[in-house]
């Protein structure tokens, strides 16, 4: 613990990493998660957060909210919102606040991807989000870019373990391929069956990034499309896709690209595929549903998904990838709507 704390103070162990590490720890009682944080982060958190064990043993979510508010006051970057999604959540805990006593359903969030959906170089637009005094809510500036239409769970392309603990690779492959056919057809419909659909679809399945989070370059698009076709062919026949003999393909390189593409499909398996009312495609948080709003937050890398409640407050559903809309400085003017301030509870 002392080593981790020293690493944090020297900037080698960021706060978001520590929060994720604590979230995965098994504890006797949920309040113990905060005790772990107090031992790892700097003295200012210990001074700001006071724990009454008897009071907060059952209402531990109040301390989780205090921790999130403190982090928001010292670091307004959006990684905290990216990790807010939880498999379960106390009713009183705001949707933007991570439940440290529950894992994130998407396995991997999008905070480390090198996107700029809400960023233009040299401009901030008052970027970031802020807490509202004497309130559990936050405010953030941005705009709605689209609305979800159809959602399809794509799942794992690789063998999984079934309920009996035995591997059934054929069942997993067949199920993935069936759902992939549905998603590919939705993509073709969104792109009006143009040649661009295979390029957009193959990039969207791996959220347009390489394993290190770097964004795919335009010059790499053909390689990614080929890797997708090879992956689907391999899952069907255990052979690479047939190509024109005049292409003289490098089979070893194709094999490597296919294996990398297959691994990345597995990483994002918990991120279902979706289409939008404006004929866009993407990969979404696990709990997103039709009619949810896809929003650009100024200063944020990923797209965020909001759901409007009956009281007028928004619920944060999670972060998402929306193909063609992950760089604000290249976003077509017609894709933008009026700026607004979102109040998220």
Coordinates of C-alpha atoms in Angstrom, one line a residue:
X1 CA 0.0 0.0 0.0
X2 CA 2.8 2.4 0.9
X3 CA 4.5 1.7 -2.5
X4 CA 1.2 2.4 -4.4
X5 CA 0.7 5.6 -2.5
X6 CA 4.2 6.8 -3.2
X7 CA 3.7 6.0 -6.9
X8 CA 0.5 8.0 -6.9
X9 CA 2.2 11.0 -5.3
X10 CA 4.9 10.9 -8.0
X11 CA 2.4 10.6 -10.8
X12 CA 3.2 7.0 -11.8
X13 CA -0.1 5.6 -10.6
X14 CA -3.1 7.7 -11.6
X15 CA -6.2 8.1 -9.6
X16 CA -8.4 6.3 -12.1
X17 CA -6.1 3.2 -11.9
X18 CA -6.4 3.2 -8.1
X19 CA -10.1 3.5 -8.2
X20 CA -10.4 0.6 -10.7
X21 CA -8.1 -1.5 -8.5
X22 CA -10.1 -0.8 -5.3
X23 CA -13.3 -1.5 -7.2
X24 CA -12.1 -5.1 -8.0
X25 CA -11.1 -5.8 -4.4
X26 CA -13.2 -8.1 -2.4
X27 CA -14.2 -6.7 1.0
X28 CA -16.3 -7.7 4.0
X29 CA -18.4 -4.5 3.8
X30 CA -18.9 -2.0 1.0
X31 CA -17.7 0.9 3.2
X32 CA -14.3 -0.8 3.4
X33 CA -13.7 0.2 -0.2
X34 CA -13.3 3.8 0.9
X35 CA -11.0 2.9 3.7
X36 CA -8.8 1.3 1.1
X37 CA -8.9 4.5 -1.0
X38 CA -8.0 6.6 2.0
X39 CA -4.8 4.5 2.4
X40 CA -3.8 4.8 -1.2
X41 CA -4.6 8.4 -2.3
X42 CA -3.1 11.6 -1.0
X43 CA -3.7 13.4 2.3
X44 CA -6.2 15.8 0.9
X45 CA -8.7 13.1 0.3
X46 CA -8.3 11.8 3.9
X47 CA -8.9 15.4 5.1
X48 CA -12.0 15.8 2.9
X49 CA -13.7 12.5 3.5
X50 CA -14.8 11.6 7.1
X51 CA -16.2 8.2 7.7
X52 CA -18.7 7.4 10.5
X53 CA -18.7 3.6 10.3
X54 CA -21.9 3.2 12.3
X55 CA -23.7 5.7 10.1
X56 CA -22.4 4.7 6.7
X57 CA -22.4 0.9 7.1
X58 CA -25.8 0.6 5.5
X59 CA -25.7 3.9 3.5
X60 CA -22.2 3.4 2.1
X61 CA -23.3 5.0 -1.2
X62 CA -23.2 8.4 0.5
X63 CA -19.4 8.0 1.0
X64 CA -19.0 6.8 -2.5
X65 CA -20.7 10.0 -3.6
X66 CA -18.5 12.1 -1.4
X67 CA -15.4 10.5 -3.0
X68 CA -16.7 11.1 -6.5
X69 CA -17.5 14.7 -5.7
X70 CA -14.0 15.2 -4.3
X71 CA -12.4 13.7 -7.4
X72 CA -14.6 15.8 -9.7
X73 CA -13.5 18.9 -7.8
X74 CA -9.8 18.1 -8.4
X75 CA -9.8 16.4 -11.8
X76 CA -12.6 17.3 -14.2
X77 CA -11.5 14.9 -16.9
X78 CA -14.2 12.4 -18.0
X79 CA -12.7 9.1 -16.9
X80 CA -14.9 9.1 -13.8
X81 CA -18.0 9.2 -16.0
X82 CA -16.6 6.5 -18.2
X83 CA -16.4 4.1 -15.2
X84 CA -19.8 5.1 -13.7
X85 CA -21.7 2.2 -15.4
X86 CA -22.3 -0.6 -12.8
X87 CA -23.9 -4.0 -12.9
X88 CA -25.9 -3.0 -9.9
X89 CA -26.5 0.3 -8.1
X90 CA -28.1 1.5 -4.9
X91 CA -31.3 3.4 -5.7
X92 CA -30.0 6.7 -4.2
X93 CA -26.6 6.6 -5.8
X94 CA -26.6 9.1 -8.8
X95 CA -26.0 7.5 -12.2
X96 CA -22.8 9.5 -12.8
X97 CA -21.1 8.1 -9.6
X98 CA -19.3 4.8 -9.8
X99 CA -20.6 2.1 -7.5
X100 CA -17.3 0.9 -6.1
X101 CA -19.1 -2.2 -4.7
X102 CA -20.0 -3.4 -8.2
X103 CA -18.1 -4.2 -11.4
X104 CA -18.6 -2.4 -14.6
X105 CA -20.7 -4.5 -17.0
X106 CA -18.7 -3.5 -20.1
X107 CA -15.5 -5.0 -18.7
X108 CA -13.5 -2.2 -20.4
X109 CA -14.6 1.4 -20.5
X110 CA -13.6 3.9 -23.2
X111 CA -11.6 6.3 -21.1
X112 CA -8.2 5.2 -22.5
X113 CA -9.2 5.4 -26.2
X114 CA -7.5 8.2 -28.0
X115 CA -10.7 9.9 -29.3
X116 CA -11.7 13.5 -29.3
X117 CA -15.5 13.5 -29.8
X118 CA -15.8 16.6 -27.7
X119 CA -12.4 18.2 -28.3
X120 CA -11.1 20.6 -30.8
X121 CA -7.4 21.4 -30.6
X122 CA -6.8 24.8 -29.0
X123 CA -10.5 25.2 -27.9
X124 CA -12.0 24.1 -24.6
X125 CA -15.6 25.3 -24.7
X126 CA -15.6 25.4 -20.9
X127 CA -14.8 21.7 -21.0
X128 CA -15.3 19.3 -18.2
X129 CA -18.2 18.7 -15.8
X130 CA -18.9 20.2 -12.4
X131 CA -20.8 19.2 -9.3
X132 CA -23.8 21.3 -8.2
X133 CA -23.5 22.7 -4.6
X134 CA -25.7 21.0 -2.1
X135 CA -26.9 18.6 -4.7
X136 CA -26.0 15.0 -5.9
X137 CA -26.2 16.2 -9.5
X138 CA -23.6 17.3 -12.0
X139 CA -23.8 19.7 -15.0
X140 CA -22.0 19.3 -18.3
X141 CA -22.1 21.2 -21.6
X142 CA -22.5 19.6 -25.0
X143 CA -25.2 18.6 -27.5
X144 CA -27.2 15.6 -28.6
X145 CA -25.8 14.2 -31.8
X146 CA -28.2 11.3 -32.4
X147 CA -30.8 8.9 -31.0
X148 CA -30.5 5.1 -30.7
X149 CA -32.8 3.1 -32.9
X150 CA -31.8 -0.7 -33.0
X151 CA -29.6 -2.6 -30.6
X152 CA -28.1 -6.1 -31.1
X153 CA -26.0 -8.0 -28.7
X154 CA -23.1 -9.4 -30.7
X155 CA -21.2 -11.4 -28.0
X156 CA -18.0 -13.4 -28.0
X157 CA -16.5 -14.8 -31.2
X158 CA -14.2 -17.2 -29.3
X159 CA -15.2 -20.3 -27.3
X160 CA -16.7 -19.7 -23.9
X161 CA -17.5 -21.9 -20.9
X162 CA -21.0 -23.0 -20.5
X163 CA -23.0 -23.5 -17.4
X164 CA -21.6 -27.0 -16.9
X165 CA -18.1 -25.7 -17.1
X166 CA -17.4 -27.3 -20.4
X167 CA -16.2 -25.5 -23.5
X168 CA -18.5 -25.5 -26.6
X169 CA -16.6 -23.6 -29.3
X170 CA -19.0 -24.6 -32.1
X171 CA -22.0 -23.2 -30.3
X172 CA -20.2 -19.9 -29.6
X173 CA -19.0 -19.5 -33.1
X174 CA -22.4 -20.3 -34.7
X175 CA -24.2 -17.9 -32.3
X176 CA -21.7 -15.1 -33.0
X177 CA -21.9 -15.6 -36.8
X178 CA -25.7 -15.5 -36.7
X179 CA -25.8 -12.2 -34.8
X180 CA -23.0 -10.8 -37.0
X181 CA -25.2 -11.4 -40.0
X182 CA -27.9 -9.4 -38.4
X183 CA -25.6 -6.5 -37.5
X184 CA -23.9 -6.5 -40.9
X185 CA -27.4 -6.3 -42.5
X186 CA -28.3 -3.3 -40.3
X187 CA -25.1 -1.6 -41.3
X188 CA -25.8 -2.1 -45.0
X189 CA -29.2 -0.6 -44.5
X190 CA -27.8 2.4 -42.6
X191 CA -25.3 2.9 -45.4
X192 CA -27.8 2.2 -48.2
X193 CA -25.8 -0.8 -49.3
X194 CA -22.8 1.3 -50.5
X195 CA -19.3 0.0 -50.6
X196 CA -18.5 2.1 -47.5
X197 CA -20.6 -0.3 -45.3
X198 CA -18.0 -3.0 -45.0
X199 CA -15.3 -0.5 -44.2
X200 CA -17.5 1.2 -41.5
X201 CA -18.7 -2.0 -40.1
X202 CA -15.3 -3.7 -39.8
X203 CA -13.9 -0.6 -38.0
X204 CA -16.8 -0.2 -35.7
X205 CA -16.6 -3.8 -34.4
X206 CA -13.2 -2.9 -33.0
X207 CA -14.2 0.7 -32.1
X208 CA -11.8 2.0 -34.8
X209 CA -8.7 1.6 -32.6
X210 CA -5.7 -0.7 -32.3
X211 CA -4.9 -2.7 -29.2
X212 CA -3.0 0.3 -27.6
X213 CA -6.0 2.6 -28.0
X214 CA -4.6 4.5 -31.0
X215 CA -7.1 5.5 -33.7
X216 CA -6.9 3.7 -37.0
X217 CA -5.5 5.8 -39.8
X218 CA -7.3 6.2 -43.2
X219 CA -4.5 4.4 -44.9
X220 CA -5.1 1.3 -42.7
X221 CA -8.8 0.9 -43.6
X222 CA -8.3 -1.7 -46.3
X223 CA -6.2 -3.8 -44.0
X224 CA -8.9 -3.7 -41.3
X225 CA -11.7 -4.6 -43.8
X226 CA -9.5 -7.6 -45.0
X227 CA -8.9 -8.6 -41.4
X228 CA -12.7 -8.6 -40.7
X229 CA -13.4 -10.8 -43.8
X230 CA -10.6 -13.2 -42.9
X231 CA -11.9 -13.4 -39.3
X232 CA -15.4 -14.3 -40.5
X233 CA -14.1 -16.8 -43.0
X234 CA -11.9 -18.4 -40.3
X235 CA -14.8 -18.7 -37.9
X236 CA -16.8 -20.5 -40.6
X237 CA -14.1 -22.7 -42.2
X238 CA -10.9 -22.2 -40.2
X239 CA -9.4 -20.8 -43.4
X240 CA -8.7 -17.2 -44.5
X241 CA -11.0 -15.6 -47.0
X242 CA -10.5 -16.3 -50.7
X243 CA -8.9 -13.4 -52.6
X244 CA -8.1 -12.5 -56.1
X245 CA -4.9 -14.5 -57.0
X246 CA -3.5 -11.3 -58.6
X247 CA -3.4 -9.6 -55.2
X248 CA -0.5 -11.9 -54.1
X249 CA -1.4 -11.5 -50.5
X250 CA 1.1 -12.0 -47.7
X251 CA -0.6 -14.9 -45.9
X252 CA 1.6 -14.6 -42.7
X253 CA 0.7 -10.9 -42.3
X254 CA -3.0 -11.7 -43.0
X255 CA -2.9 -14.4 -40.3
X256 CA -1.4 -12.0 -37.8
X257 CA -4.0 -9.3 -38.6
X258 CA -6.8 -11.8 -38.3
X259 CA -5.6 -13.0 -34.9
X260 CA -5.3 -9.4 -33.7
X261 CA -8.8 -8.5 -35.0
X262 CA -10.2 -11.7 -33.4
X263 CA -8.7 -10.7 -30.0
X264 CA -10.1 -7.2 -30.2
X265 CA -13.6 -8.5 -31.0
X266 CA -13.3 -10.4 -27.8
X267 CA -12.3 -7.3 -25.8
X268 CA -15.4 -5.4 -26.9
X269 CA -17.8 -8.4 -26.7
X270 CA -19.7 -6.9 -23.9
X271 CA -20.4 -3.8 -26.0
X272 CA -23.5 -4.5 -28.1
X273 CA -23.8 -3.1 -31.7
X274 CA -26.4 -0.4 -32.4
X275 CA -27.8 1.8 -35.2
X276 CA -29.3 5.3 -34.9
X277 CA -32.1 7.2 -36.3
X278 CA -29.7 9.2 -38.5
X279 CA -28.2 6.0 -40.0
X280 CA -25.1 5.8 -37.9
X281 CA -23.6 2.7 -36.3
X282 CA -21.6 2.1 -33.1
X283 CA -20.9 0.0 -30.0
X284 CA -22.7 0.9 -26.9
X285 CA -22.8 0.4 -23.1
X286 CA -24.5 -2.8 -22.0
X287 CA -27.7 -1.1 -20.6
X288 CA -28.4 1.3 -23.5
X289 CA -31.7 0.9 -25.2
X290 CA -33.7 2.4 -28.1
X291 CA -34.5 6.1 -27.9
X292 CA -31.5 6.9 -25.6
X293 CA -29.7 10.1 -26.6
X294 CA -26.1 10.0 -27.9
X295 CA -24.3 13.1 -26.7
X296 CA -21.1 15.0 -27.2
X297 CA -19.7 16.4 -24.0
X298 CA -17.2 19.2 -24.5
X299 CA -13.8 18.1 -23.4
X300 CA -14.6 14.4 -23.5
X301 CA -13.0 11.7 -25.7
X302 CA -15.9 9.2 -26.1
X303 CA -19.6 9.8 -26.8
X304 CA -21.8 9.5 -23.8
X305 CA -25.3 8.0 -23.6
X306 CA -28.1 9.8 -21.6
X307 CA -31.6 8.8 -20.8
X308 CA -34.1 11.6 -19.9
X309 CA -36.1 10.9 -16.7
X310 CA -39.6 12.0 -15.8
X311 CA -38.3 14.8 -13.6
X312 CA -36.3 16.4 -16.4
X313 CA -33.0 15.1 -15.0
X314 CA -30.8 12.9 -17.2
X315 CA -29.5 9.5 -16.3
X316 CA -26.0 8.6 -17.4
X317 CA -26.1 5.2 -19.1
X318 CA -22.4 5.0 -20.1
X319 CA -19.9 5.8 -22.8
X320 CA -20.1 4.7 -26.5
X321 CA -18.4 4.6 -29.8
X322 CA -20.3 6.3 -32.7
X323 CA -18.7 5.7 -36.1
X324 CA -17.6 8.9 -37.9
X325 CA -18.3 11.1 -34.9
X326 CA -15.3 10.6 -32.6
X327 CA -13.4 13.8 -33.6
X328 CA -15.2 17.1 -33.1
X329 CA -12.9 19.1 -35.4
X330 CA -14.0 16.9 -38.3
X331 CA -17.7 16.6 -37.4
X332 CA -20.0 17.7 -40.3
X333 CA -21.9 20.9 -39.3
X334 CA -25.2 19.2 -40.1
X335 CA -24.5 16.6 -37.4
X336 CA -24.5 19.2 -34.6
X337 CA -27.5 20.3 -32.7
X338 CA -27.9 23.3 -30.4
X339 CA -25.6 23.4 -27.4
X340 CA -27.2 22.8 -24.0
X341 CA -26.4 22.1 -20.4
X342 CA -27.2 18.6 -19.2
X343 CA -28.1 18.1 -15.5
X344 CA -27.3 14.5 -14.7
X345 CA -28.6 12.8 -11.5

